[in-house]
Short mmCIF file of C-alpha atoms and ligand atoms in Angstrom, two decimals:
data_model
loop_
_atom_site.label_atom_id
_atom_site.label_comp_id
_atom_site.label_asym_id
_atom_site.label_seq_id
_atom_site.Cartn_x
_atom_site.Cartn_y
_atom_site.Cartn_z
CA UNK A 1 17.27 -32.65 -65.45
CA UNK A 2 18.93 -29.28 -66.04
CA UNK A 3 17.11 -26.18 -64.84
CA UNK A 4 17.78 -22.54 -65.67
CA UNK A 5 17.11 -20.04 -62.89
CA UNK A 6 16.80 -16.49 -64.20
CA UNK A 7 15.32 -13.11 -63.35
CA UNK A 8 11.79 -12.35 -64.55
CA UNK A 9 11.95 -8.63 -63.72
CA UNK A 10 14.70 -5.97 -63.66
CA UNK A 11 17.27 -8.02 -61.72
CA UNK A 12 17.84 -8.28 -57.94
CA UNK A 13 14.88 -10.66 -57.70
CA UNK A 14 16.62 -12.75 -55.05
CA UNK A 15 18.05 -15.31 -57.46
CA UNK A 16 21.02 -15.83 -55.12
CA UNK A 17 18.90 -17.34 -52.37
CA UNK A 18 16.92 -19.55 -54.76
CA UNK A 19 20.07 -20.79 -56.49
CA UNK A 20 21.69 -21.49 -53.14
CA UNK A 21 18.63 -23.40 -51.97
CA UNK A 22 18.49 -25.59 -55.06
CA UNK A 23 22.23 -26.13 -55.54
CA UNK A 24 22.44 -29.39 -53.52
CA UNK A 25 20.32 -30.98 -56.29
CA UNK A 26 22.91 -30.25 -58.93
CA UNK A 27 26.45 -31.36 -59.71
CA UNK A 28 27.29 -28.19 -61.61
CA UNK A 29 26.25 -24.54 -61.38
CA UNK A 30 26.96 -22.57 -64.56
CA UNK A 31 26.82 -18.83 -65.21
CA UNK A 32 26.26 -17.77 -68.79
CA UNK A 33 26.40 -13.96 -69.00
CA UNK A 34 27.20 -10.69 -67.27
CA UNK A 35 30.26 -9.89 -65.26
CA UNK A 36 31.10 -8.91 -61.72
CA UNK A 37 28.17 -6.47 -61.75
CA UNK A 38 25.96 -9.25 -60.41
CA UNK A 39 25.78 -9.45 -56.64
CA UNK A 40 24.59 -12.52 -54.82
CA UNK A 41 24.41 -12.01 -51.09
CA UNK A 42 25.21 -15.13 -49.11
CA UNK A 43 26.07 -15.80 -45.49
CA UNK A 44 29.05 -17.96 -44.53
CA UNK A 45 29.28 -18.82 -40.83
CA UNK A 46 27.08 -15.82 -40.07
CA UNK A 47 29.30 -13.51 -42.10
CA UNK A 48 27.75 -11.56 -44.96
CA UNK A 49 29.49 -12.16 -48.23
CA UNK A 50 28.69 -10.93 -51.72
CA UNK A 51 29.72 -13.07 -54.67
CA UNK A 52 29.95 -11.13 -57.91
CA UNK A 53 31.49 -13.48 -60.43
CA UNK A 54 31.92 -16.99 -59.06
CA UNK A 55 28.61 -18.86 -58.74
CA UNK A 56 27.48 -19.18 -55.13
CA UNK A 57 27.49 -22.94 -55.69
CA UNK A 58 31.17 -22.73 -54.72
CA UNK A 59 30.00 -22.63 -51.09
CA UNK A 60 28.63 -26.17 -51.45
CA UNK A 61 31.26 -28.89 -51.14
CA UNK A 62 31.54 -31.06 -54.21
CA UNK A 63 29.65 -28.73 -56.54
CA UNK A 64 31.52 -27.62 -59.66
CA UNK A 65 31.14 -24.02 -60.77
CA UNK A 66 31.38 -22.86 -64.31
CA UNK A 67 31.87 -19.41 -65.82
CA UNK A 68 30.80 -19.63 -69.44
CA UNK A 69 32.10 -17.90 -72.56
CA UNK A 70 29.17 -15.46 -72.38
CA UNK A 71 30.53 -13.97 -69.14
CA UNK A 72 33.12 -11.16 -69.22
CA UNK A 73 35.84 -11.76 -66.66
CA UNK A 74 37.81 -9.12 -64.76
CA UNK A 75 40.88 -11.07 -63.61
CA UNK A 76 41.43 -8.73 -60.64
CA UNK A 77 37.85 -9.18 -59.45
CA UNK A 78 38.14 -12.94 -59.97
CA UNK A 79 41.32 -13.24 -57.91
CA UNK A 80 39.89 -10.99 -55.18
CA UNK A 81 36.92 -13.33 -54.86
CA UNK A 82 39.07 -16.46 -54.85
CA UNK A 83 41.29 -14.91 -52.13
CA UNK A 84 38.31 -13.80 -50.05
CA UNK A 85 36.83 -17.27 -50.25
CA UNK A 86 40.17 -18.76 -49.17
CA UNK A 87 40.24 -16.38 -46.20
CA UNK A 88 36.88 -17.82 -45.18
CA UNK A 89 38.28 -21.32 -45.42
CA UNK A 90 36.69 -22.14 -48.78
CA UNK A 91 39.19 -23.45 -51.31
CA UNK A 92 38.09 -23.11 -54.90
CA UNK A 93 40.51 -25.88 -55.85
CA UNK A 94 39.59 -27.67 -59.05
CA UNK A 95 35.89 -26.99 -58.67
CA UNK A 96 36.03 -23.84 -60.80
CA UNK A 97 36.12 -23.87 -64.59
CA UNK A 98 36.32 -20.68 -66.63
CA UNK A 99 35.73 -20.80 -70.36
CA UNK A 100 38.85 -20.21 -72.41
CA UNK A 101 36.55 -18.30 -74.77
CA UNK A 102 35.36 -15.83 -72.13
CA UNK A 103 36.33 -12.23 -72.86
CA UNK A 104 38.35 -10.18 -70.42
CA UNK A 105 37.64 -6.85 -68.79
CA UNK A 106 40.82 -4.78 -69.00
CA UNK A 107 41.81 -1.66 -67.06
CA UNK A 108 40.84 0.65 -69.94
CA UNK A 109 37.33 -0.85 -70.08
CA UNK A 110 36.57 0.52 -66.63
CA UNK A 111 37.74 4.00 -67.66
CA UNK A 112 35.78 3.88 -70.89
CA UNK A 113 32.64 2.89 -68.95
CA UNK A 114 32.91 5.93 -66.69
CA UNK A 115 33.63 8.20 -69.65
CA UNK A 116 30.73 6.85 -71.70
CA UNK A 117 28.31 7.48 -68.82
CA UNK A 118 29.66 11.00 -68.32
CA UNK A 119 29.21 11.73 -72.02
CA UNK A 120 25.59 10.57 -71.96
CA UNK A 121 24.86 13.11 -69.22
CA UNK A 122 21.11 13.12 -68.53
CA UNK A 123 20.69 10.04 -70.71
CA UNK A 124 23.11 7.95 -68.65
CA UNK A 125 22.33 4.24 -68.33
CA UNK A 126 23.26 3.91 -64.67
CA UNK A 127 25.88 1.21 -65.22
CA UNK A 128 28.00 -0.16 -62.37
CA UNK A 129 31.11 1.40 -64.03
CA UNK A 130 32.99 -1.89 -63.97
CA UNK A 131 33.91 -1.96 -67.63
CA UNK A 132 31.39 -4.63 -68.54
CA UNK A 133 29.70 -2.74 -71.39
CA UNK A 134 32.98 -1.72 -73.07
CA UNK A 135 34.31 -5.30 -72.76
CA UNK A 136 31.22 -6.58 -74.60
CA UNK A 137 31.65 -3.77 -77.15
CA UNK A 138 35.16 -5.01 -77.88
CA UNK A 139 33.88 -8.59 -78.13
CA UNK A 140 31.30 -7.64 -80.76
CA UNK A 141 33.82 -5.31 -82.42
CA UNK A 142 36.14 -8.32 -82.78
CA UNK A 143 39.00 -6.72 -80.92
CA UNK A 144 38.37 -8.36 -77.57
CA UNK A 145 40.94 -10.39 -75.67
CA UNK A 146 39.88 -13.82 -74.48
CA UNK A 147 41.11 -15.98 -71.65
CA UNK A 148 42.85 -18.33 -74.11
CA UNK A 149 44.74 -15.39 -75.65
CA UNK A 150 46.78 -14.82 -72.50
CA UNK A 151 50.02 -16.32 -73.74
CA UNK A 152 53.18 -14.48 -74.65
CA UNK A 153 52.69 -14.08 -78.38
CA UNK A 154 53.16 -11.35 -80.93
CA UNK A 155 49.43 -11.50 -81.66
CA UNK A 156 48.53 -10.62 -78.06
CA UNK A 157 51.17 -7.89 -77.91
CA UNK A 158 49.79 -6.34 -81.13
CA UNK A 159 46.20 -6.52 -79.91
CA UNK A 160 47.00 -4.94 -76.54
CA UNK A 161 49.11 -2.23 -78.16
CA UNK A 162 46.36 -1.32 -80.63
CA UNK A 163 43.65 -1.35 -77.96
CA UNK A 164 45.65 0.78 -75.54
CA UNK A 165 46.53 3.13 -78.38
CA UNK A 166 42.83 3.52 -79.20
CA UNK A 167 42.11 4.17 -75.51
CA UNK A 168 44.82 6.85 -75.42
CA UNK A 169 43.14 8.56 -78.38
CA UNK A 170 39.85 8.73 -76.49
CA UNK A 171 41.17 9.56 -73.02
CA UNK A 172 43.79 12.16 -73.81
CA UNK A 173 44.56 13.55 -70.38
CA UNK A 174 46.31 10.38 -69.16
CA UNK A 175 48.33 7.99 -71.28
CA UNK A 176 48.32 4.29 -70.55
CA UNK A 177 51.43 2.24 -71.24
CA UNK A 178 50.52 -0.80 -73.29
CA UNK A 179 53.55 -2.77 -72.09
CA UNK A 180 52.42 -2.51 -68.47
CA UNK A 181 48.96 -3.78 -69.46
CA UNK A 182 50.54 -6.59 -71.46
CA UNK A 183 52.84 -7.69 -68.61
CA UNK A 184 49.93 -7.63 -66.17
CA UNK A 185 47.81 -9.73 -68.52
CA UNK A 186 50.53 -12.36 -68.86
CA UNK A 187 50.84 -12.63 -65.09
CA UNK A 188 47.06 -12.90 -64.73
CA UNK A 189 46.90 -15.52 -67.47
CA UNK A 190 49.50 -17.53 -65.62
CA UNK A 191 47.49 -17.53 -62.40
CA UNK A 192 44.19 -18.19 -64.15
CA UNK A 193 45.42 -21.09 -66.27
CA UNK A 194 44.61 -23.89 -63.82
CA UNK A 195 40.95 -22.91 -63.88
CA UNK A 196 40.45 -22.46 -67.61
CA UNK A 197 39.24 -24.94 -70.19
CA UNK A 198 36.55 -25.99 -72.65
CA UNK A 199 33.25 -25.30 -70.86
CA UNK A 200 31.01 -26.64 -73.62
CA UNK A 201 32.89 -29.94 -73.59
CA UNK A 202 32.99 -30.14 -69.80
CA UNK A 203 29.23 -29.56 -69.55
CA UNK A 204 28.56 -32.19 -72.20
CA UNK A 205 30.73 -34.67 -70.28
CA UNK A 206 29.03 -33.78 -66.99
CA UNK A 207 25.61 -34.41 -68.53
CA UNK A 208 26.74 -37.71 -70.02
CA UNK A 209 28.00 -38.72 -66.59
CA UNK A 210 24.51 -38.05 -65.23
CA UNK A 211 25.13 -34.77 -63.44
CA UNK A 212 22.42 -32.15 -63.33
CA UNK A 213 23.30 -28.58 -64.26
CA UNK A 214 21.83 -25.50 -62.67
CA UNK A 215 22.08 -22.73 -65.24
CA UNK A 216 22.29 -19.44 -63.41
CA UNK A 217 21.25 -16.12 -64.94
CA UNK A 218 22.38 -12.72 -63.72
CA UNK A 219 20.40 -9.46 -63.92
CA UNK A 220 16.91 -9.99 -65.36
CA UNK A 221 14.85 -10.31 -68.52
CA UNK A 222 13.86 -6.64 -68.57
CA UNK A 223 17.58 -5.78 -68.58
CA UNK A 224 18.36 -8.12 -71.50
CA UNK A 225 20.26 -6.38 -74.33
CA UNK A 226 17.67 -7.57 -76.89
CA UNK A 227 14.48 -8.05 -74.93
CA UNK A 228 14.84 -5.46 -72.19
CA UNK A 229 14.09 -1.75 -72.06
CA UNK A 230 16.85 -0.81 -74.51
CA UNK A 231 19.08 1.21 -74.15
CA UNK A 232 18.60 1.05 -70.36
CA UNK A 233 19.79 -2.52 -70.23
CA UNK A 234 22.81 -4.61 -69.49
CA UNK A 235 25.16 -5.57 -72.34
CA UNK A 236 24.34 -9.27 -72.50
CA UNK A 237 21.47 -11.69 -72.99
CA UNK A 238 20.15 -12.32 -69.49
CA UNK A 239 17.18 -14.20 -70.96
CA UNK A 240 17.22 -17.87 -71.81
CA UNK A 241 18.83 -17.58 -75.26
CA UNK A 242 21.99 -16.42 -73.51
CA UNK A 243 22.23 -19.78 -71.73
CA UNK A 244 22.88 -21.66 -74.98
CA UNK A 245 25.22 -19.12 -76.56
CA UNK A 246 26.94 -18.30 -73.27
CA UNK A 247 27.75 -21.90 -72.32
CA UNK A 248 27.90 -23.73 -75.63
CA UNK A 249 25.01 -26.05 -74.82
CA UNK A 250 22.09 -26.98 -77.10
CA UNK A 251 18.50 -25.85 -76.33
CA UNK A 252 17.52 -29.44 -75.57
CA UNK A 253 19.94 -29.39 -72.63
CA UNK A 254 17.65 -26.91 -70.87
CA UNK A 255 14.84 -29.01 -69.42
CA UNK A 256 13.07 -26.40 -67.37
CA UNK A 257 13.09 -22.69 -66.66
CA UNK A 258 12.41 -21.31 -63.20
CA UNK A 259 11.85 -17.56 -63.27
CA UNK A 260 12.47 -15.54 -60.12
CA UNK A 261 10.18 -12.59 -59.37
CA UNK A 262 9.72 -10.41 -56.33
CA UNK A 263 6.22 -9.97 -54.93
CA UNK A 264 6.64 -6.35 -56.04
CA UNK A 265 9.00 -4.67 -58.52
CA UNK A 266 12.37 -2.97 -58.23
CA UNK A 267 14.91 -1.52 -60.58
CA UNK A 268 18.31 0.01 -60.03
CA UNK A 269 19.64 2.64 -62.42
CA UNK A 270 17.83 4.59 -65.07
CA UNK A 271 15.13 3.60 -67.55
CA UNK A 272 11.41 2.89 -67.53
CA UNK A 273 9.70 1.32 -64.54
CA UNK A 274 5.98 1.69 -65.17
CA UNK A 275 4.80 0.80 -61.66
CA UNK A 276 7.35 2.95 -59.82
CA UNK A 277 6.08 4.46 -56.56
CA UNK A 278 7.89 7.66 -55.78
CA UNK A 279 6.06 8.63 -52.59
CA UNK A 280 5.69 7.13 -49.15
CA UNK A 281 4.76 3.66 -50.40
CA UNK A 282 7.90 3.46 -52.53
CA UNK A 283 9.95 4.42 -49.48
CA UNK A 284 8.12 1.83 -47.37
CA UNK A 285 8.95 -0.96 -49.86
CA UNK A 286 12.58 0.18 -50.10
CA UNK A 287 13.06 0.20 -46.34
CA UNK A 288 11.22 -3.05 -45.58
CA UNK A 289 12.83 -4.82 -48.52
CA UNK A 290 16.26 -3.30 -47.87
CA UNK A 291 16.33 -2.38 -51.52
CA UNK A 292 19.86 -1.16 -51.92
CA UNK A 293 22.18 -2.61 -54.59
CA UNK A 294 24.35 -5.53 -53.45
CA UNK A 295 27.16 -4.39 -55.76
CA UNK A 296 26.92 -0.62 -55.53
CA UNK A 297 24.73 0.21 -52.50
CA UNK A 298 22.55 2.38 -54.71
CA UNK A 299 18.90 2.72 -53.59
CA UNK A 300 16.58 0.74 -55.83
CA UNK A 301 13.42 2.19 -57.29
CA UNK A 302 10.37 0.30 -56.03
CA UNK A 303 6.82 -0.29 -57.24
CA UNK A 304 3.93 -2.75 -57.34
CA UNK A 305 4.07 -6.13 -59.08
CA UNK A 306 3.97 -5.57 -62.81
CA UNK A 307 2.20 -8.55 -64.37
CA UNK A 308 2.68 -7.14 -67.88
CA UNK A 309 6.46 -7.33 -67.45
CA UNK A 310 6.43 -10.75 -65.77
CA UNK A 311 4.05 -12.23 -68.36
CA UNK A 312 6.42 -10.95 -71.03
CA UNK A 313 9.37 -12.62 -69.26
CA UNK A 314 7.36 -15.84 -69.03
CA UNK A 315 6.84 -15.81 -72.79
CA UNK A 316 10.36 -14.77 -73.83
CA UNK A 317 12.04 -17.38 -71.60
CA UNK A 318 9.44 -20.14 -71.66
CA UNK A 319 9.31 -19.92 -67.88
CA UNK A 320 7.60 -23.05 -66.53
CA UNK A 321 7.17 -21.82 -62.98
CA UNK A 322 8.12 -18.86 -60.83
CA UNK A 323 9.86 -18.54 -57.49
CA UNK A 324 8.12 -15.61 -55.79
CA UNK A 325 10.45 -13.83 -53.37
CA UNK A 326 10.16 -11.26 -50.62
CA UNK A 327 6.47 -11.86 -49.92
CA UNK A 328 7.20 -10.91 -46.30
CA UNK A 329 8.12 -7.37 -47.36
CA UNK A 330 4.43 -6.77 -48.07
CA UNK A 331 3.40 -7.89 -44.53
CA UNK A 332 1.26 -5.34 -42.75
CA UNK A 333 0.16 -3.38 -45.80
CA UNK A 334 -3.52 -2.51 -45.93
CA UNK A 335 -3.73 -3.20 -49.65
CA UNK A 336 -1.48 -4.57 -52.35
CA UNK A 337 -1.81 -3.60 -55.98
CA UNK A 338 -1.12 -5.60 -59.13
CA UNK A 339 -0.56 -3.95 -62.49
CA UNK A 340 -2.37 -5.90 -65.21
CA UNK A 341 -2.07 -3.49 -68.15
CA UNK A 342 -0.95 -0.03 -69.19
CA UNK A 343 -3.17 2.82 -70.34
CA UNK A 344 -1.65 4.92 -73.11
CA UNK A 345 -4.07 7.63 -74.26
CA UNK A 346 -7.28 5.76 -74.98
CA UNK A 347 -5.50 2.45 -75.58
CA UNK A 348 -4.92 -0.38 -73.12
CA UNK A 349 -1.69 -2.31 -73.56
CA UNK A 350 -1.33 -5.80 -72.17
CA UNK A 351 1.99 -6.52 -73.88
CA UNK A 352 5.23 -4.78 -72.94
CA UNK A 353 5.98 -2.25 -75.71
CA UNK A 354 9.37 -2.02 -77.45
CA UNK A 355 9.28 1.73 -77.87
CA UNK A 356 10.32 3.64 -74.77
CA UNK A 357 8.31 6.61 -75.99
CA UNK A 358 5.27 4.40 -75.39
CA UNK A 359 6.43 2.97 -72.05
CA UNK A 360 7.31 6.41 -70.70
CA UNK A 361 3.88 8.05 -70.75
CA UNK A 362 1.89 4.90 -69.91
CA UNK A 363 -0.20 4.73 -66.75
CA UNK A 364 -0.41 1.37 -64.97
CA UNK A 365 -3.85 -0.16 -64.63
CA UNK A 366 -4.11 -1.60 -61.13
CA UNK A 367 -6.19 -4.15 -59.35
CA UNK A 368 -6.25 -3.55 -55.62
CA UNK A 369 -6.20 -6.55 -53.30
CA UNK A 370 -6.58 -6.64 -49.52
CA UNK A 371 -3.30 -6.93 -47.62
CA UNK A 372 -2.69 -9.19 -44.60
CA UNK A 373 -2.07 -8.28 -41.00
CA UNK A 374 -0.56 -11.53 -39.71
CA UNK A 375 3.02 -12.04 -40.90
CA UNK A 376 4.12 -14.31 -43.71
CA UNK A 377 7.74 -13.91 -42.54
CA UNK A 378 9.31 -17.31 -42.02
CA UNK A 379 6.24 -19.31 -43.05
CA UNK A 380 7.23 -22.65 -44.61
CA UNK A 381 3.86 -24.15 -45.55
CA UNK A 382 1.53 -22.62 -48.08
CA UNK A 383 -1.59 -23.42 -46.02
CA UNK A 384 -0.15 -21.41 -43.14
CA UNK A 385 -0.06 -18.19 -45.11
CA UNK A 386 -2.79 -15.67 -44.29
CA UNK A 387 -5.83 -16.13 -46.57
CA UNK A 388 -5.25 -12.75 -48.20
CA UNK A 389 -1.63 -13.64 -49.03
CA UNK A 390 -2.77 -16.90 -50.61
CA UNK A 391 -5.37 -15.01 -52.61
CA UNK A 392 -2.73 -12.51 -53.74
CA UNK A 393 -0.45 -15.34 -54.91
CA UNK A 394 -3.34 -17.09 -56.69
CA UNK A 395 -4.08 -13.87 -58.55
CA UNK A 396 -0.39 -13.38 -59.41
CA UNK A 397 -0.39 -16.88 -60.89
CA UNK A 398 -3.43 -16.05 -63.03
CA UNK A 399 -2.08 -12.78 -64.37
CA UNK A 400 1.49 -14.06 -64.81
CA UNK A 401 0.40 -17.26 -66.51
CA UNK A 402 2.47 -19.79 -64.51
CA UNK A 403 2.41 -21.40 -61.06
CA UNK A 404 4.43 -20.05 -58.14
CA UNK A 405 6.39 -23.22 -57.36
CA UNK A 406 8.50 -21.63 -54.63
CA UNK A 407 7.52 -18.80 -52.30
CA UNK A 408 10.23 -17.07 -50.30
CA UNK A 409 9.20 -15.54 -47.00
CA UNK A 410 12.55 -14.29 -45.71
CA UNK A 411 16.21 -14.17 -46.59
CA UNK A 412 17.16 -17.35 -44.70
CA UNK A 413 17.07 -20.60 -46.62
CA UNK A 414 14.65 -21.94 -44.02
CA UNK A 415 12.17 -19.18 -44.78
CA UNK A 416 10.84 -20.84 -47.90
CA UNK A 417 7.74 -22.64 -49.12
CA UNK A 418 8.40 -25.39 -51.67
CA UNK A 419 5.06 -26.20 -53.27
CA UNK A 420 5.41 -29.85 -54.08
CA UNK A 421 2.01 -29.96 -55.76
CA UNK A 422 3.52 -27.81 -58.54
CA UNK A 423 6.42 -28.42 -60.92
CA UNK A 424 8.75 -28.08 -57.95
CA UNK A 425 7.65 -31.56 -56.89
CA UNK A 426 8.83 -32.99 -60.20
CA UNK A 427 12.05 -31.03 -60.44
CA UNK A 428 13.07 -31.50 -56.83
CA UNK A 429 11.62 -34.78 -55.57
CA UNK A 430 9.55 -34.78 -52.44
CA UNK A 431 10.93 -33.30 -49.30
CA UNK A 432 14.38 -33.17 -50.82
CA UNK A 433 15.03 -29.44 -50.69
CA UNK A 434 16.74 -29.03 -47.34
CA UNK A 435 15.56 -25.82 -45.76
CA UNK A 436 17.65 -26.06 -42.61
P1 LIG B 501 19.87 -11.39 -56.78
O1 LIG B 501 20.89 -10.56 -57.45
O2 LIG B 501 18.71 -11.70 -57.66
O3 LIG B 501 20.44 -12.61 -56.10
O4 LIG B 501 19.27 -10.52 -55.61
P2 LIG B 501 20.05 -9.71 -54.47
O5 LIG B 501 21.04 -10.59 -53.78
O6 LIG B 501 20.53 -8.41 -55.01
O7 LIG B 501 18.86 -9.35 -53.52
C1 LIG B 501 18.31 -10.25 -52.78
C2 LIG B 501 18.33 -9.75 -51.35
O8 LIG B 501 17.09 -10.03 -50.80
C3 LIG B 501 19.37 -10.46 -50.52
O9 LIG B 501 19.85 -9.61 -49.53
C4 LIG B 501 18.57 -11.61 -49.91
O10 LIG B 501 19.09 -12.04 -48.67
C5 LIG B 501 17.22 -10.98 -49.75
N1 LIG B 501 16.09 -11.89 -49.90
C6 LIG B 501 15.95 -12.94 -50.77
N2 LIG B 501 14.74 -13.51 -50.61
C7 LIG B 501 14.10 -12.82 -49.64
C8 LIG B 501 12.80 -12.91 -49.04
O11 LIG B 501 11.99 -13.74 -49.37
N3 LIG B 501 12.51 -11.98 -48.09
C9 LIG B 501 13.38 -11.03 -47.67
N4 LIG B 501 12.98 -10.18 -46.75
N5 LIG B 501 14.62 -10.92 -48.22
C10 LIG B 501 14.96 -11.79 -49.18
#
């Protein structure tokens, strides 16, 4: 049974921990979109390590990791990660497969990203400036360079020359030499070759051989290029549709969707965040939750759980169950609020609007629930949670429309509740998720 694990909010939901926890149940972990703007924090022998591009499944012996055609690959970032892993004693070996159809991030994409943000001024998106957006622009503009193009041919030379020429027209104060870019690409292609191949075919073969695939999303549904808060979004489909197009697998290969949502809401970068708390409470959530970007260190904006947004993500992705993370961050609060709708003038919205001019002026409608004084931190059994925390989760299930199959009560893998009376019991047979 193949399961997709994806973000049900604005990214940073804690997908890394959930994916890491579930990985031993799968033969393959496959990423379908985004680039090295994702940041999964993992600990290897007590050392903090952030994986940006390679699925964290690489830390599990015997698990194959796949980077699909929907991902944009920065060869420098890829090699840096492979080298860092090697320094920690983890050999990628033949366990990594990168789609030959994946598009590349080139040096001029990073520059164009920075320039595009500067030009937008006040309306900037808040990108990670890693060239991801411009690489996707070139893909859609049909001038992108793919992994399989990295061979010494006239076609590649022409493409690089034209692209660098176009870049030199836009950025006039420095000129880039296309031959240097071309030579670098050939060298990178050479090194990358052993890891590249036909991902769609490999996944089909893996499934036929009886292996389960964990399909790993980056960012979150509200940052999806089509279904998120456009234009304050990422440049790819983080929602479930991206899994099929970004890996070359049919919809019937996705047997279940596990959404990941924090017990509150965060967002990094610009754009609407209806439940944002700008005062003391926002600061409290940021500090307790250590809400600073894993890739950029930027402080995240924080707010209460937005059930309108999560319900929307449940619908768009067909989420069967949620993994609720960071419950412990709410420990000790007198009350916890849940946003169930938005007031706009004299209207009440219960569906997330497309038009940002509507989202902007909306006021969240809150229900206030009693907080809990005894800690949830580290709790591993649902019954052992304080009554108020259980009531809060039950209410989140009602307003979100799906069960909370996993509840995370700390960053360690052991600090997790697997609710076997929910779908989790079917997906991950009894007692089989090792928490230690
Ligand atoms: P991702 O991009 O969705 O994987 O999320 P990030 O890695 O950016 O953020 C997750 C951060 O929260 C990591 O530092 C995790 O160690 C941490 N984390 C995950 N689950 C929990 C939890 O239940 N409680 C606490 N306190 N931290 C958690």
